Short mmCIF file of C-alpha atoms in Angstrom, two decimals:
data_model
loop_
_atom_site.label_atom_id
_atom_site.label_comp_id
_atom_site.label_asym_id
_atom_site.label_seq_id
_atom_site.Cartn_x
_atom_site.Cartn_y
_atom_site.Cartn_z
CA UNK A 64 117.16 184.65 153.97
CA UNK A 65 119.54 183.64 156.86
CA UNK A 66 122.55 183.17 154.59
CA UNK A 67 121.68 186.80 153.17
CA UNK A 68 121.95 188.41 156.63
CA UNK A 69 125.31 186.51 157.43
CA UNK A 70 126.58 187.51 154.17
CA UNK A 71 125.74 190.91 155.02
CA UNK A 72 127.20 190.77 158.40
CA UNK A 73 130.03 189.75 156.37
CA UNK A 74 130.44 185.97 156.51
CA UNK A 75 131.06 183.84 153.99
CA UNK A 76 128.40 180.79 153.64
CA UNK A 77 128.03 177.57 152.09
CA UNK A 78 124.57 176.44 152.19
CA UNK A 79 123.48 172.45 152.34
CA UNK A 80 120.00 171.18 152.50
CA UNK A 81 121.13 167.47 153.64
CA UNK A 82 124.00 165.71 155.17
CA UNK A 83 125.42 164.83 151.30
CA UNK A 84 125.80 168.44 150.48
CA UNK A 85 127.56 169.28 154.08
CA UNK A 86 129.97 166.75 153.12
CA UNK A 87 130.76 167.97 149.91
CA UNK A 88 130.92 171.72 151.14
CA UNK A 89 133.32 170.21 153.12
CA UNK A 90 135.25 168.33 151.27
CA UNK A 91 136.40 172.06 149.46
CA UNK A 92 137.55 173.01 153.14
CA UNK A 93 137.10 173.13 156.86
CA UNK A 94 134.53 175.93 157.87
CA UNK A 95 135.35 178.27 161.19
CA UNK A 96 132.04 177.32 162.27
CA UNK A 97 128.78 174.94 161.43
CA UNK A 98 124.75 176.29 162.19
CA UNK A 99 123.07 173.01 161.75
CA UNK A 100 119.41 171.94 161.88
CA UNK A 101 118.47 169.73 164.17
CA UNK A 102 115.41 168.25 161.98
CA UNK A 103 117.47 166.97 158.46
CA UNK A 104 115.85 164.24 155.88
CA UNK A 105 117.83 160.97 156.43
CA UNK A 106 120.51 161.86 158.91
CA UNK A 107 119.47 164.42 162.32
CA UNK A 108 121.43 167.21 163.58
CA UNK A 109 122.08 165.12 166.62
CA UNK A 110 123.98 162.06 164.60
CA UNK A 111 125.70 164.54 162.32
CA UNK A 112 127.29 166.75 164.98
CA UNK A 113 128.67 163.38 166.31
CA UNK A 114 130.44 162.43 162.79
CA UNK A 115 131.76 165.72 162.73
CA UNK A 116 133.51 165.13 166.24
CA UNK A 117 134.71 161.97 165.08
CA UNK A 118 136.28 163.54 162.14
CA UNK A 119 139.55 164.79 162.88
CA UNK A 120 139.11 167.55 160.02
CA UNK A 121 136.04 168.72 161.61
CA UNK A 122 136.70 167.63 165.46
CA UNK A 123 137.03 171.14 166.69
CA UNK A 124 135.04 173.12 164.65
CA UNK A 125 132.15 174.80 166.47
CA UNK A 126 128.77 173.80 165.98
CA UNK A 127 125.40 176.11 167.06
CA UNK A 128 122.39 174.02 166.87
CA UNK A 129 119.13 175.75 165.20
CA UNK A 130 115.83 174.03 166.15
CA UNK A 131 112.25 174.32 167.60
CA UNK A 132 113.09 172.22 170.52
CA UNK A 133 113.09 173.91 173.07
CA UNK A 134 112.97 171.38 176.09
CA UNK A 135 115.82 171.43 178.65
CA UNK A 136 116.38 167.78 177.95
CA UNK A 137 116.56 168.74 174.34
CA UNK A 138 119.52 171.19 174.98
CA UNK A 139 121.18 168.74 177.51
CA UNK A 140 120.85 166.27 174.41
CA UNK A 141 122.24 168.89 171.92
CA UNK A 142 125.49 169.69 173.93
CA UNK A 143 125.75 165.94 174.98
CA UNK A 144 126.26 165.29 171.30
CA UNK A 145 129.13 167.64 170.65
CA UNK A 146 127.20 171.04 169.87
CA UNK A 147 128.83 173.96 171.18
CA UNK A 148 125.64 176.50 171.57
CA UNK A 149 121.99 176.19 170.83
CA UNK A 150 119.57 178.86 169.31
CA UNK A 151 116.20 177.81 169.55
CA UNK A 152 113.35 179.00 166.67
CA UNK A 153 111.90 181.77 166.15
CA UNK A 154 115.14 184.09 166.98
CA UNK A 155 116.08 187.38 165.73
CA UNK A 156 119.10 187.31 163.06
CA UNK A 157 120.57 189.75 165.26
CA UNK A 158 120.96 187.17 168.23
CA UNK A 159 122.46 184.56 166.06
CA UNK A 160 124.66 186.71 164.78
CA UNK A 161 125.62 188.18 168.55
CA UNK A 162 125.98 184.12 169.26
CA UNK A 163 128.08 182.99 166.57
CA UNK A 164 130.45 185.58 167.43
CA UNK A 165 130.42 184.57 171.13
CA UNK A 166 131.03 181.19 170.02
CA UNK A 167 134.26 182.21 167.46
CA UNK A 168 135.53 184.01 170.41
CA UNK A 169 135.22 180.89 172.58
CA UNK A 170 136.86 179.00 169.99
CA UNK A 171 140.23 181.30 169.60
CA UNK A 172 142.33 180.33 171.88
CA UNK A 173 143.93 183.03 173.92
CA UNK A 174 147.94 182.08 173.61
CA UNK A 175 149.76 182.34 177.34
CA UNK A 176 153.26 184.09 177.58
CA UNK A 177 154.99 180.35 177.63
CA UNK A 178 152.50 178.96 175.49
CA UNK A 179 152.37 175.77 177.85
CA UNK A 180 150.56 174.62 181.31
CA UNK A 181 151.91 171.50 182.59
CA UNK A 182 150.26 169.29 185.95
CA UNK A 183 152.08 166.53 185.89
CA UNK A 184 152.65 164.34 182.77
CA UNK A 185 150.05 166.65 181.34
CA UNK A 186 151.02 169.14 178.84
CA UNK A 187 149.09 171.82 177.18
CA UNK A 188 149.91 173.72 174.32
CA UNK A 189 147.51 177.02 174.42
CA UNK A 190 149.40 177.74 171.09
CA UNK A 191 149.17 174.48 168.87
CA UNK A 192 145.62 173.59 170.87
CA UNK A 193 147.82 170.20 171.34
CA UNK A 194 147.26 168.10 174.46
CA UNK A 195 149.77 165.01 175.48
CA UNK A 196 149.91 162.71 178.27
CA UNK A 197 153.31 160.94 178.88
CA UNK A 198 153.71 162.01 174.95
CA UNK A 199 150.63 160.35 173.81
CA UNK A 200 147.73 162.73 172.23
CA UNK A 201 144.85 163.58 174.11
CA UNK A 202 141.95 164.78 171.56
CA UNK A 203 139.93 166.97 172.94
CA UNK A 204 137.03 168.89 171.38
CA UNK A 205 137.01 173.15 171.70
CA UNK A 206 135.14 173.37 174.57
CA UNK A 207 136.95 170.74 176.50
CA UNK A 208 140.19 171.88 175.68
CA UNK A 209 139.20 175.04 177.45
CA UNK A 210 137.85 173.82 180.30
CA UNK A 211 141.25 171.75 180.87
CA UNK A 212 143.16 175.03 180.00
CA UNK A 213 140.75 176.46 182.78
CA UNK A 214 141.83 173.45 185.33
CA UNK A 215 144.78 173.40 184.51
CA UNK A 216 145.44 176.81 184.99
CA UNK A 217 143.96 177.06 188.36
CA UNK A 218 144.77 173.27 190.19
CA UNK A 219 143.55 172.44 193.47
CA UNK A 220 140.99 174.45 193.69
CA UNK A 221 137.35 174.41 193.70
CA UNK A 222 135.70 176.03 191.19
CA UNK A 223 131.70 176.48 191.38
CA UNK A 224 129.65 175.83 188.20
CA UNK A 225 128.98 179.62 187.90
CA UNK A 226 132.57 180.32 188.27
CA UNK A 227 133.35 177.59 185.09
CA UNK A 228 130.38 179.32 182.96
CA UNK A 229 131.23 183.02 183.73
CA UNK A 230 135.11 181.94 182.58
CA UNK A 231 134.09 179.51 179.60
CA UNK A 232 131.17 181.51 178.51
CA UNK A 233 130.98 185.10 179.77
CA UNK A 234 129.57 186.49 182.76
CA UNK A 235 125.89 186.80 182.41
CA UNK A 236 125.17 184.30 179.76
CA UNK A 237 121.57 182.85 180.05
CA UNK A 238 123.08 178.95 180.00
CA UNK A 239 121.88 176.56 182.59
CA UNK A 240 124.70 174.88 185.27
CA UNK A 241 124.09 171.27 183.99
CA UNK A 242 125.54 172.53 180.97
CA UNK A 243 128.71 172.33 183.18
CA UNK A 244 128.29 168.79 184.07
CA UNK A 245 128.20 167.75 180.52
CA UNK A 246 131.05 169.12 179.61
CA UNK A 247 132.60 167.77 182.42
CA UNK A 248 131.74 164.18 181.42
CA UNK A 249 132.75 164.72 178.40
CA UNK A 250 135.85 166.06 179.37
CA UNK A 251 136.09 163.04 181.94
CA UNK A 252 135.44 160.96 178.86
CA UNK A 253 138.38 162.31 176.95
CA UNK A 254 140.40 161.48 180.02
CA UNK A 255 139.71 158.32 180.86
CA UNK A 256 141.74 156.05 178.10
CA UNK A 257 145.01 157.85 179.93
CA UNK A 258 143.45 157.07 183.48
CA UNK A 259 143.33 160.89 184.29
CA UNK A 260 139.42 161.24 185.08
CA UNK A 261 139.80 160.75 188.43
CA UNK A 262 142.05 163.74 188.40
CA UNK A 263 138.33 165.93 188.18
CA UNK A 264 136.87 165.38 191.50
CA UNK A 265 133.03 166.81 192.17
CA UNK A 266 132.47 168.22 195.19
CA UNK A 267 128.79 167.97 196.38
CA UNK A 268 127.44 171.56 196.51
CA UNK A 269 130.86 173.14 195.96
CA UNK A 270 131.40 172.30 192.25
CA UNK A 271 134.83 170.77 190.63
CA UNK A 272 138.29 170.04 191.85
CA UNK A 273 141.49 169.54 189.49
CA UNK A 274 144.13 167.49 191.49
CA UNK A 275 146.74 165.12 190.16
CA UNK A 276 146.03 161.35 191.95
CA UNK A 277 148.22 158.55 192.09
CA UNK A 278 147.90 155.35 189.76
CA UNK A 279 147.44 156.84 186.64
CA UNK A 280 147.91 154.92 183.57
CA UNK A 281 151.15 155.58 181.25
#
């Protein structure tokens, strides 16, 4: 029934019942986005979106979560793992059609004059989605890459966690601030082989700060 309503809404779908049959819908091409369960036979939701980020095919694809859960640690867990929105059950096809749209919006990147921010040895390519440090590539999933376009873009400066959600997500999105922190360690986590995590400082009660620091690996 869901696939009928996307297909109607005029999406193309693959369907799989299991990890197996993902793979081998994949294997035929990379899909502009993934709804996945989080309750699969053999492999979860939760492992599966964390092959997919290991996969450099599938790294940046966007990934919506479906599930019953409902629990704020549940979400927490969800975008922990590499999911980029969550829809929990029973929801109106209209809504997850009204997300994944939001979330293919999220994922275009919107290309800058020069096509490049710079901070440093940093480089950004808003064009190519390509990040380098000192030359050396910097692999960064979709929502990270935009919320080190967003740094990037406005250094040394604090930005509040509402200010990061209304510019990631959209003003007026019903998504919770700690949401923000995960992304942030994950971001942090991206970072850290190149000694650049350092470079996002938290400020208690103010939010995040993006300054270059001394020291930093090359």
């Amino acid at each position: 029934m869901l696939a009928f309503a996307l297909r109607k809404a005029g999406f193309s779908v693959a369907l799989a019942s299991r990890v197996t049959e993902a793979q081998a819908a994949l294997a035929t091409g990379v899909p502009d986005l993934v709804l996945l369960d989080w309750m699969m036979p053999l492999v979860s939701g939760i492992e599966y979106v964390r092959a997919l980020r290991r996969d450099p095919l599938t790294r940046k694809v966007p990934v919506i979560f479906l599930t019953a859960r409902n629990e704020e640690e549940d979400k927490l867990h969800g975008f922990d793992s590499g999911a980029d929105d969550f829809v929990t059950k029973p929801f109106s096809t209209k809504e997850l059609i009204a997300r994944i749209h939001a979330v293919l919006r999220r994922s275009q990147i919107i290309h800058d004059k020069e096509g490049t921010l710079r901070f440093g040895k940093l480089l950004l390519n808003t064009q190519t989605c390509d990040v380098l440090y000192d030359n050396q590539p910097v692999l960064l999933g979709p929502t990270e890459f935009r919320l080190l376009k967003f740094f990037m873009a406005h250094p040394r400066q604090v930005h509040s966690r509402s200010q990061i959600l209304d510019h990631l997500w959209g003003v007026g999105q019903p998504i919770d601030g700690r949401t923000v922190d995960v992304y942030v360690g994950r971001l942090r986590k991206a970072l850290e082989p190149f000694g650049l995590d350092p470079w996002i400082e938290t400020r208690r009660g103010s939010g995040y700060l993006f300054t270059e620091k001394p020291g930093t690996v090359s």
